[in-house]
Coordinates of C-alpha atoms in Angstrom, one line a residue:
M1 CA -135.4 21.4 74.5
N2 CA -138.7 23.3 74.8
I3 CA -138.5 26.8 73.5
L4 CA -141.7 28.7 74.1
L5 CA -142.8 31.7 72.1
V6 CA -145.6 33.8 73.7
A7 CA -147.7 36.4 72.1
I8 CA -150.3 38.5 73.8
N9 CA -152.7 40.2 71.3
A10 CA -155.0 43.2 71.8
K11 CA -158.1 41.2 70.6
Y12 CA -159.0 37.6 69.8
I13 CA -159.5 38.3 66.1
H14 CA -155.9 39.5 65.9
S15 CA -153.0 37.2 65.3
N16 CA -149.3 37.9 65.9
L17 CA -147.5 37.7 62.6
A18 CA -144.1 38.2 64.3
V19 CA -144.1 35.0 66.4
Y20 CA -145.4 32.9 63.5
S21 CA -142.7 34.3 61.3
L22 CA -140.0 33.5 63.9
R23 CA -141.2 29.9 64.2
A24 CA -141.4 29.4 60.5
Y25 CA -137.9 30.8 59.8
A26 CA -136.5 28.5 62.4
R27 CA -138.2 25.5 60.8
E28 CA -135.1 23.3 61.3
Y29 CA -135.9 23.5 65.0
Q30 CA -139.6 23.0 64.8
E31 CA -139.7 20.1 67.1
H32 CA -138.3 22.3 69.9
I33 CA -140.6 25.3 69.4
C34 CA -144.0 25.8 70.9
L35 CA -146.2 28.9 70.3
L36 CA -148.9 30.2 72.6
E37 CA -151.2 33.2 71.9
Y38 CA -153.4 35.0 74.4
T39 CA -155.1 38.4 74.5
I40 CA -155.0 41.3 77.0
N41 CA -158.5 40.2 78.1
H42 CA -157.0 37.1 79.7
R43 CA -156.0 37.4 83.3
V44 CA -152.3 37.5 83.9
D45 CA -152.7 34.7 86.4
Y46 CA -154.3 32.5 83.7
I47 CA -151.5 33.2 81.2
L48 CA -148.9 32.5 83.9
Q49 CA -150.5 29.2 84.7
E50 CA -150.6 28.1 81.1
I51 CA -147.0 29.0 80.5
Y52 CA -145.9 27.1 83.6
K53 CA -147.8 24.0 82.5
K54 CA -145.7 24.0 79.3
Q55 CA -142.6 23.7 81.4
P56 CA -140.4 25.7 79.0
D57 CA -136.6 25.4 78.9
V58 CA -136.5 28.8 77.2
L59 CA -139.2 31.5 77.4
C60 CA -139.6 34.2 74.7
F61 CA -142.0 37.1 74.7
S62 CA -143.1 39.4 71.8
C63 CA -143.4 42.9 73.2
Y64 CA -145.6 45.7 71.9
I65 CA -147.2 48.8 73.5
W66 CA -150.6 46.9 74.0
N67 CA -149.1 44.0 75.9
F68 CA -145.9 45.3 77.5
R69 CA -147.3 45.7 81.0
Y70 CA -148.5 42.1 80.9
V71 CA -145.1 41.0 79.8
Q72 CA -143.4 43.0 82.6
E73 CA -145.6 41.3 85.2
L74 CA -145.3 37.9 83.7
V75 CA -141.4 37.8 83.5
E76 CA -141.3 38.8 87.2
E77 CA -143.8 36.2 88.4
F78 CA -142.5 33.4 86.1
H79 CA -138.9 33.9 87.3
K80 CA -140.1 33.3 90.9
L81 CA -141.5 29.9 89.8
M82 CA -138.7 28.8 87.5
P83 CA -135.6 30.9 88.1
E84 CA -133.4 28.6 86.1
V85 CA -135.3 29.2 82.8
P86 CA -133.7 31.9 80.6
I87 CA -136.2 34.6 79.5
W88 CA -135.8 36.5 76.2
V89 CA -137.8 39.4 74.8
G90 CA -138.1 41.0 71.4
G91 CA -140.2 43.5 69.5
P92 CA -140.5 47.3 69.3
E93 CA -140.9 47.8 73.1
V94 CA -137.4 46.4 73.8
S95 CA -135.5 47.3 70.7
Y96 CA -134.9 50.8 71.9
E97 CA -133.3 51.7 75.3
T98 CA -132.7 48.0 75.6
G99 CA -130.1 48.4 78.4
T100 CA -132.5 50.4 80.5
F101 CA -135.1 47.6 80.3
L102 CA -132.6 44.9 81.1
A103 CA -131.4 46.9 84.1
D104 CA -134.9 47.2 85.4
Y105 CA -135.6 43.5 84.8
P106 CA -132.5 41.5 85.9
M107 CA -134.4 38.2 85.6
V108 CA -134.4 38.6 81.8
K109 CA -131.5 36.9 80.1
G110 CA -131.5 39.1 76.9
A111 CA -133.3 40.9 74.1
M112 CA -133.5 40.4 70.4
V113 CA -133.1 43.9 68.9
G114 CA -134.8 44.8 65.6
E115 CA -135.8 42.3 62.9
G116 CA -136.0 39.0 64.7
E117 CA -136.3 36.0 62.3
A118 CA -132.5 35.3 61.8
T119 CA -131.8 36.3 65.4
F120 CA -134.3 33.8 66.8
L121 CA -132.9 31.1 64.6
D122 CA -129.4 31.7 66.1
L123 CA -131.0 31.7 69.5
C124 CA -132.4 28.2 68.8
R125 CA -128.9 27.1 67.7
H126 CA -127.5 28.3 70.9
Y127 CA -129.9 26.4 73.2
V128 CA -130.1 23.2 71.0
D129 CA -126.7 23.0 69.5
G130 CA -124.5 25.1 71.8
A131 CA -123.7 28.0 69.4
L132 CA -122.1 31.0 71.2
L133 CA -124.2 34.0 72.0
E134 CA -121.2 36.3 71.6
Q135 CA -121.1 35.4 67.9
M136 CA -124.7 36.3 67.2
H137 CA -125.8 39.6 65.8
G138 CA -128.8 41.7 66.9
I139 CA -128.9 40.8 70.6
V140 CA -128.2 42.3 74.0
F141 CA -127.6 39.7 76.8
R142 CA -126.1 39.1 80.2
D143 CA -122.8 37.3 80.4
A144 CA -121.9 34.9 83.3
Q145 CA -121.0 37.9 85.5
G146 CA -124.2 39.7 84.8
A147 CA -122.7 42.4 82.6
L148 CA -124.6 43.4 79.5
V149 CA -123.0 42.4 76.1
Y150 CA -124.1 44.3 73.0
T151 CA -123.5 42.4 69.8
A152 CA -123.3 43.9 66.3
A153 CA -126.5 45.0 64.6
R154 CA -128.0 42.5 62.3
E155 CA -128.4 43.3 58.6
P156 CA -132.0 43.1 57.3
L157 CA -133.0 39.9 55.4
S158 CA -134.2 39.8 51.8
M159 CA -138.0 39.8 51.8
D160 CA -137.9 36.5 49.9
E161 CA -136.0 34.8 52.7
L162 CA -138.9 35.5 55.0
P163 CA -141.2 32.5 55.4
F164 CA -144.9 32.1 54.6
C165 CA -146.6 31.5 57.9
Y166 CA -150.1 30.3 56.8
E167 CA -149.7 26.7 55.7
H168 CA -152.1 25.7 58.6
L169 CA -155.0 28.1 58.1
E170 CA -157.1 26.2 60.7
D171 CA -154.9 28.0 63.3
F172 CA -156.4 31.3 62.1
E173 CA -160.1 30.5 62.0
N174 CA -162.2 33.6 62.6
R175 CA -159.1 35.7 62.9
I176 CA -157.5 38.4 60.7
I177 CA -154.7 37.2 58.4
Y178 CA -151.8 39.7 58.4
Y179 CA -149.5 39.7 55.3
E180 CA -146.5 41.7 54.3
T181 CA -145.0 42.2 50.9
S182 CA -142.6 45.0 51.9
R183 CA -140.7 46.3 54.9
G184 CA -139.5 49.9 55.5
C185 CA -141.1 53.2 54.7
P186 CA -139.9 56.0 52.3
F187 CA -141.2 58.7 54.7
S188 CA -139.8 60.2 57.9
C189 CA -142.8 61.0 60.0
S190 CA -141.5 62.0 63.4
Y191 CA -144.1 60.1 65.5
C192 CA -143.6 56.7 63.7
L193 CA -141.0 54.0 64.1
S194 CA -141.3 52.7 60.5
S195 CA -139.3 55.7 59.3
I196 CA -136.2 54.6 61.3
E197 CA -135.5 51.7 59.0
K198 CA -133.9 53.2 55.9
G199 CA -134.7 51.8 52.5
L200 CA -137.5 49.6 51.2
R201 CA -137.5 45.9 50.5
F202 CA -140.1 44.0 48.4
R203 CA -141.1 40.4 48.2
S204 CA -140.7 39.0 44.6
R205 CA -143.7 38.8 42.4
E206 CA -143.5 35.0 42.0
L207 CA -143.8 34.5 45.8
V208 CA -146.5 37.1 46.2
E209 CA -148.6 35.5 43.4
E210 CA -148.3 32.1 45.0
E211 CA -149.2 33.3 48.4
L212 CA -152.1 35.5 47.3
N213 CA -153.5 32.6 45.3
Y214 CA -153.3 30.5 48.5
F215 CA -155.5 33.0 50.3
L216 CA -157.9 33.2 47.4
A217 CA -158.1 29.5 46.9
H218 CA -159.0 29.0 50.6
K219 CA -161.5 31.9 50.5
V220 CA -160.0 33.7 53.5
A221 CA -162.5 36.3 54.7
Q222 CA -159.9 39.1 55.0
V223 CA -156.2 39.6 54.4
K224 CA -154.7 42.7 56.0
F225 CA -151.5 44.0 54.4
V226 CA -149.1 45.4 57.0
D227 CA -146.9 47.2 54.4
R228 CA -146.5 50.6 55.9
T229 CA -147.3 52.7 52.7
F230 CA -148.5 50.1 50.2
N231 CA -148.6 52.4 47.2
C232 CA -145.3 54.0 47.6
N233 CA -144.1 51.9 44.7
H234 CA -146.4 52.3 41.7
E235 CA -145.4 49.1 39.9
H236 CA -145.6 47.0 43.0
A237 CA -149.1 48.3 43.9
M238 CA -150.4 47.9 40.3
F239 CA -149.1 44.3 40.1
I240 CA -150.9 43.3 43.3
W241 CA -154.1 45.1 42.6
N242 CA -154.3 43.8 39.1
Y243 CA -153.7 40.3 40.3
L244 CA -156.5 40.6 42.9
K245 CA -158.9 41.9 40.4
E246 CA -158.1 39.2 37.9
H247 CA -158.3 36.4 40.4
D248 CA -161.1 37.7 42.6
N249 CA -163.0 34.9 44.3
G250 CA -166.0 37.1 45.2
V251 CA -165.4 36.6 48.9
T252 CA -162.0 37.7 50.1
N253 CA -161.4 41.3 51.2
F254 CA -157.9 42.9 51.2
H255 CA -157.0 45.8 53.4
F256 CA -154.2 48.3 52.5
E257 CA -152.7 51.2 54.3
I258 CA -151.9 53.9 51.6
S259 CA -151.0 57.5 51.0
A260 CA -154.0 58.8 49.0
D261 CA -152.1 61.7 47.6
L262 CA -149.7 59.3 45.9
L263 CA -152.5 57.6 43.9
T264 CA -152.1 57.9 40.2
E265 CA -154.9 58.2 37.7
E266 CA -153.9 54.7 36.5
E267 CA -154.3 53.3 40.0
L268 CA -157.6 55.1 40.6
A269 CA -158.9 53.7 37.3
L270 CA -158.0 50.2 38.3
I271 CA -159.6 50.6 41.8
A272 CA -162.8 51.9 40.1
S273 CA -163.0 48.6 38.1
M274 CA -162.8 46.3 41.1
R275 CA -165.6 44.4 42.7
R276 CA -167.5 46.3 45.4
G277 CA -165.8 45.3 48.7
L278 CA -162.7 43.6 47.1
I279 CA -160.4 46.1 48.8
Q280 CA -160.5 48.6 51.6
L281 CA -158.2 51.5 52.1
E282 CA -156.8 53.0 55.3
I283 CA -155.5 56.5 54.7
G284 CA -153.4 58.4 57.3
V285 CA -154.2 62.1 57.2
Q286 CA -153.1 62.8 60.8
S287 CA -153.5 66.6 60.5
T288 CA -154.5 69.2 57.9
H289 CA -152.7 72.0 59.7
G290 CA -149.8 73.0 57.5
T291 CA -147.4 73.9 60.2
T292 CA -147.9 70.6 62.0
I293 CA -147.5 68.6 58.8
K294 CA -144.2 70.3 58.2
E295 CA -143.0 69.9 61.8
I296 CA -143.6 66.2 61.9
H297 CA -141.7 65.7 58.6
R298 CA -144.7 64.4 56.9
T299 CA -144.8 64.4 53.1
M300 CA -148.4 65.0 52.0
N301 CA -150.3 67.0 49.4
L302 CA -153.6 67.6 51.2
S303 CA -155.4 69.0 48.2
R304 CA -154.5 65.9 46.1
L305 CA -155.4 63.6 49.0
A306 CA -158.9 65.2 49.3
Q307 CA -159.4 64.8 45.6
A308 CA -158.4 61.2 45.6
V309 CA -160.6 60.4 48.6
A310 CA -163.6 62.1 46.9
Q311 CA -163.0 60.3 43.7
I312 CA -162.9 56.9 45.5
R313 CA -166.1 57.8 47.4
R314 CA -167.9 58.6 44.1
M315 CA -166.8 55.1 42.8
G316 CA -168.8 53.6 45.6
N317 CA -167.0 50.3 45.7
V318 CA -164.3 50.8 48.3
H319 CA -164.5 51.2 52.1
Q320 CA -162.3 54.2 53.2
H321 CA -160.9 54.6 56.7
L322 CA -159.2 57.9 57.4
D323 CA -156.9 58.6 60.4
L324 CA -156.3 61.7 62.6
I325 CA -153.9 62.1 65.5
A326 CA -154.5 64.5 68.3
G327 CA -151.5 65.9 70.3
L328 CA -149.1 66.6 67.4
P329 CA -146.7 69.6 67.6
Y330 CA -148.1 73.1 66.8
E331 CA -151.7 71.8 66.7
D332 CA -153.9 73.4 69.4
F333 CA -157.6 72.8 70.2
A334 CA -158.9 75.1 67.5
T335 CA -156.6 73.8 64.7
F336 CA -157.3 70.2 65.7
A337 CA -161.0 70.9 65.4
E338 CA -160.4 72.3 62.0
S339 CA -158.5 69.2 61.0
F340 CA -161.4 67.1 62.3
C341 CA -164.0 69.0 60.3
Q342 CA -161.9 68.9 57.1
V343 CA -161.4 65.2 57.3
Y344 CA -165.0 64.6 58.3
A345 CA -166.2 66.5 55.3
M346 CA -164.4 63.9 53.2
R347 CA -167.1 61.5 54.4
P348 CA -165.0 58.4 55.0
H349 CA -166.8 55.2 56.2
Q350 CA -164.7 55.5 59.3
L351 CA -162.8 58.3 60.8
Q352 CA -160.2 57.0 63.4
L353 CA -159.4 59.7 65.9
G354 CA -156.3 58.6 67.8
F355 CA -154.0 60.2 70.3
L356 CA -150.3 60.6 69.9
K357 CA -148.2 57.8 71.3
V358 CA -144.7 59.0 72.3
L359 CA -142.8 55.9 71.2
K360 CA -139.3 55.2 72.3
G361 CA -136.9 55.6 69.4
S362 CA -139.1 58.1 67.5
Y363 CA -138.1 61.7 66.6
L364 CA -140.8 63.0 68.8
Y365 CA -139.6 61.0 71.8
E366 CA -136.1 62.4 71.3
H367 CA -137.5 66.0 71.2
R368 CA -140.2 65.5 73.9
E369 CA -138.9 68.3 76.1
E370 CA -138.8 70.8 73.2
Y371 CA -142.5 70.1 72.4
G372 CA -143.5 70.0 76.1
L373 CA -144.9 66.5 75.7
I374 CA -146.5 65.2 78.8
Y375 CA -147.4 61.5 78.3
Q376 CA -148.2 58.3 80.2
G377 CA -145.1 56.7 81.8
N378 CA -146.4 53.2 80.9
P379 CA -147.6 51.8 77.5
P380 CA -149.2 53.0 75.4
Y381 CA -147.3 56.3 76.3
E382 CA -150.3 58.3 75.2
V383 CA -150.0 62.1 75.2
M384 CA -151.7 64.0 78.1
G385 CA -150.5 67.5 77.1
T386 CA -148.3 69.5 74.9
R387 CA -147.1 73.2 74.6
W388 CA -150.2 73.8 72.5
L389 CA -152.8 71.4 74.0
S390 CA -153.8 71.1 77.7
Y391 CA -155.0 68.0 79.4
A392 CA -158.4 69.6 79.8
E393 CA -158.6 70.1 76.1
I394 CA -157.5 66.5 75.4
L395 CA -160.3 65.3 77.6
K396 CA -162.7 67.3 75.4
I397 CA -161.3 65.6 72.3
K398 CA -161.7 62.3 74.1
L399 CA -165.5 63.0 74.4
V400 CA -165.5 63.7 70.6
E401 CA -163.7 60.4 70.0
E402 CA -166.1 58.4 72.1
M403 CA -169.2 59.9 70.4
L404 CA -167.6 59.5 67.0
E405 CA -167.0 55.8 67.6
K406 CA -170.6 55.2 68.9
Y407 CA -172.6 57.3 66.5
Y408 CA -170.5 57.5 63.3
N409 CA -167.9 54.8 63.0
S410 CA -170.3 52.1 64.2
G411 CA -172.4 52.7 61.1
Q412 CA -175.5 52.2 63.2
F413 CA -176.9 55.7 63.0
E414 CA -176.3 56.8 59.4
M415 CA -179.7 58.4 58.6
T416 CA -180.0 60.1 62.0
M417 CA -176.5 61.6 61.9
K418 CA -177.3 63.0 58.5
V419 CA -180.1 65.0 60.1
L420 CA -178.3 65.8 63.4
E421 CA -175.3 67.2 61.6
L422 CA -177.6 70.0 60.3
T423 CA -178.2 71.3 63.8
E424 CA -174.6 72.5 64.4
A425 CA -172.2 74.7 62.6
N426 CA -169.7 71.9 62.4
P427 CA -169.4 68.2 63.3
F428 CA -166.7 68.7 65.9
D429 CA -169.1 70.8 67.9
L430 CA -171.9 68.3 67.5
F431 CA -169.9 65.4 68.8
L432 CA -168.4 67.5 71.6
K433 CA -171.9 68.7 72.8
L434 CA -173.2 65.1 72.5
G435 CA -170.2 63.9 74.6
E436 CA -170.8 66.6 77.2
F437 CA -174.5 65.5 77.4
Y438 CA -173.3 62.0 78.1
E439 CA -170.8 63.2 80.7
S440 CA -173.3 65.5 82.5
R441 CA -175.6 62.5 83.0
G442 CA -173.0 60.0 84.1
L443 CA -173.5 57.9 81.0
L444 CA -169.9 57.5 79.8
S445 CA -168.9 54.8 82.2
M446 CA -171.8 52.5 81.3
S447 CA -172.3 50.0 78.6
H448 CA -175.4 50.7 76.5
S449 CA -177.4 48.7 74.0
R450 CA -178.2 50.1 70.6
I451 CA -181.8 50.9 71.6
R452 CA -180.5 52.6 74.7
R453 CA -178.2 54.7 72.7
C454 CA -181.2 55.7 70.5
E455 CA -183.1 56.7 73.6
I456 CA -180.2 58.8 74.9
L457 CA -180.0 60.5 71.6
L458 CA -183.7 61.3 71.7
H459 CA -183.2 62.8 75.2
Y460 CA -180.4 65.0 73.7
I461 CA -182.7 65.9 70.8
E462 CA -185.6 66.9 73.2
Q463 CA -183.1 69.3 74.7
N464 CA -181.6 70.6 71.5
D465 CA -184.0 70.1 68.5
L466 CA -187.4 69.3 70.0
S467 CA -189.4 70.6 67.0
H468 CA -188.1 67.8 64.9
L469 CA -188.5 65.0 67.4
A470 CA -190.8 63.0 65.2
L471 CA -188.3 63.0 62.4
Y472 CA -185.6 61.6 64.6
Q473 CA -187.9 58.9 65.9
E474 CA -188.3 57.7 62.3
T475 CA -184.7 58.0 61.3
L476 CA -183.6 56.1 64.4
T477 CA -186.2 53.4 63.6
F478 CA -184.9 53.2 60.1
D479 CA -181.3 53.0 61.4
L480 CA -182.1 50.1 63.7
Y481 CA -183.7 48.0 61.0
F482 CA -181.0 49.0 58.5
R483 CA -178.5 47.0 60.4
E484 CA -180.5 44.0 61.8
R485 CA -184.0 42.5 62.2
M486 CA -184.7 43.7 65.7
K487 CA -185.8 41.2 68.3
S488 CA -187.3 43.9 70.5
R489 CA -189.1 46.8 68.9
P490 CA -188.2 50.3 70.2
A491 CA -190.9 52.1 72.1
F492 CA -190.6 55.1 69.8
A493 CA -191.4 53.1 66.6
P494 CA -195.0 53.0 65.4
P495 CA -197.0 49.8 66.2
L496 CA -196.6 47.0 63.7
S497 CA -200.3 46.5 63.7
E498 CA -200.7 49.6 61.6
F499 CA -199.3 47.8 58.6
K500 CA -199.6 44.2 59.7
E501 CA -201.1 42.9 56.4
L502 CA -198.6 44.7 54.2
S503 CA -195.8 43.2 56.3
K504 CA -197.2 39.7 55.9
K505 CA -197.3 40.2 52.1
H506 CA -193.6 41.2 51.8
C507 CA -192.1 39.4 54.8
G508 CA -193.8 36.0 54.6
K509 CA -192.7 32.9 56.4
G510 CA -189.0 32.0 55.8
K511 CA -188.0 35.5 54.5
N512 CA -185.2 37.2 56.3
A513 CA -186.7 40.6 55.8
H514 CA -188.6 43.4 57.7
L515 CA -191.0 46.0 56.4
E516 CA -191.4 49.4 58.1
G517 CA -193.6 52.4 57.4
F518 CA -192.5 56.1 57.6
W519 CA -194.2 59.4 57.2
Y520 CA -191.0 61.0 56.1
D521 CA -189.3 60.1 52.8
M522 CA -186.1 58.5 53.8
D523 CA -184.5 58.8 50.4
S524 CA -184.6 62.6 50.5
I525 CA -182.7 62.7 53.8
L526 CA -179.5 61.6 52.1
Q527 CA -179.6 64.7 49.9
A528 CA -181.1 67.3 52.3
E529 CA -179.1 70.4 53.2
F530 CA -181.4 71.9 55.8
L531 CA -183.7 70.5 58.4
D532 CA -187.0 71.5 57.0
A533 CA -186.2 70.2 53.5
Y534 CA -188.3 67.1 54.1
P535 CA -191.7 67.7 55.8
A536 CA -193.8 64.7 56.9
K537 CA -196.3 63.4 54.4
K538 CA -199.8 63.5 55.9
D539 CA -201.6 61.5 53.3
R540 CA -199.8 58.1 53.3
R541 CA -196.7 56.3 54.5
A542 CA -193.8 55.2 52.5
Y543 CA -192.9 51.6 53.2
Y544 CA -189.4 50.3 53.1
L545 CA -188.4 46.6 52.8
F546 CA -185.2 45.6 54.5
S547 CA -183.6 42.4 53.1
Y548 CA -181.0 40.9 55.4
D549 CA -179.9 38.2 53.0
Q550 CA -178.6 40.9 50.7
R551 CA -176.2 43.2 52.6
D552 CA -173.9 45.9 51.4
P553 CA -170.3 44.5 51.5
L554 CA -168.9 48.0 52.6
S555 CA -171.3 48.8 55.4
G556 CA -173.0 45.5 56.3
Q557 CA -176.4 47.2 56.0
A558 CA -179.4 45.5 54.6
K559 CA -180.6 46.0 51.0
V560 CA -183.5 48.5 51.2
E561 CA -186.3 49.0 48.7
R562 CA -189.1 51.5 49.0
V563 CA -192.5 49.8 48.6
W564 CA -195.9 51.4 48.2
E565 CA -198.9 49.1 48.7
G566 CA -199.4 47.5 45.3
Q567 CA -196.4 49.4 43.8
Q568 CA -192.6 49.1 44.1
T569 CA -190.2 51.8 43.1
E570 CA -186.5 52.1 42.9
G571 CA -185.0 52.2 46.4
M572 CA -181.8 52.6 48.3
S573 CA -179.0 50.1 48.2

């Protein structure tokens, strides 16, 4: 018996924890289970060919919003080739309105609903040992007459019953390791599916210690915890964070999704004592508009959240990633812009601007007519309009999102953006104007190199802040070398010949470094509050040495030292 599990991920660096967990839980049938992973960048034809070559006796798909359209096409085409092979589906996309899906896709035998490990094990028993489908829990299937049979819901497993999926780390080379120590969420946010499952379950400390030690011993680059609100249980969070600090291998980074307003002083003190880059935090703000927060049933103390984010930023040892969602109830264009500006002012390393996904099974989905939600009929079901936000306004926010990704979240324009922010009353207007500049010149649909983005920015500056053009040319040059030793020198940078000998002195043969001279003092830009706070020096340049063998673990930027000829002073790091 050949039971084939198929996962289609959003990116190559991702892995599908669900299918690995299904296979590991059904270990007694390992010889019958084959697992295949692809990405949405693969052609459907290619995936179909590879599945066909495996000649499965049973075919199972893991269904999420990013891959559902692929799965829909694949089940139709595969059924034409091998109509005798039963097809099963599972995952969030088929756990709600399951009957509707099965009615639309009569070639699918059935669906695993909800948590799938024990259900998949029963499915293996059915196909290998002849166990009856009718006696299983957590499935919807077609009987011999084609009628749908709904079995009883399956009770959630203890977290300690869930298997550890990473005995063969070679299968995950150059990919993110996803790990969970809890399931469920204590909150009831109306846009999210995690709130549907009531109660929280935690993995035991003994198992968590053993598994974390495994990752640390193998010096895995990054482990991403998928616990929905990691710090909702203080003792659990403190136990894990203390363990990571005490057993830090100096290499592995751990990612956590937290509620910053829940952080205690004890937790903050522990975080402050960690190695720079040991952990990174993703913090869902979603909105700062009080009416919206209340309407989406979100529990959040915004003032406390802002204080915690600021405190962590001052620590300087943790990468912070803050999230916003556009299209939530009662948030119009103006109030969303306010939310954006408030979160931007918190100065996260990344600000993720996302758009509401109207997910089947969520509270917002059930109340979509009340909120006037217009959204895409196919995954990812992204909002296109609400009672408070028009499609035209959403398109403007999308311009902001694209410019934010390119010029802020990329981390490639830090010095330049510090200056450019001073030209507008608020950052939302800045990114919107920059997006409209791109749009007016037909630049949005093109792929641009870093230097080309610098050139476009200079064209924008020529139109909006021409008097400071020379300053921007220098900050852009600094930004380029801050990230990498450029193979091609930008045309707006000064000729290297002007400081050739000094460069030889500090960047001799074999050194992975670069030296650059500036008329403007780059250190002062980080503190300046108005554009003319840093006039150009007319007497001599300041020289900065970029060392690429010593990078900041939070930003990936090179270590930078300011070097005068014959004298070195304390520089930026």
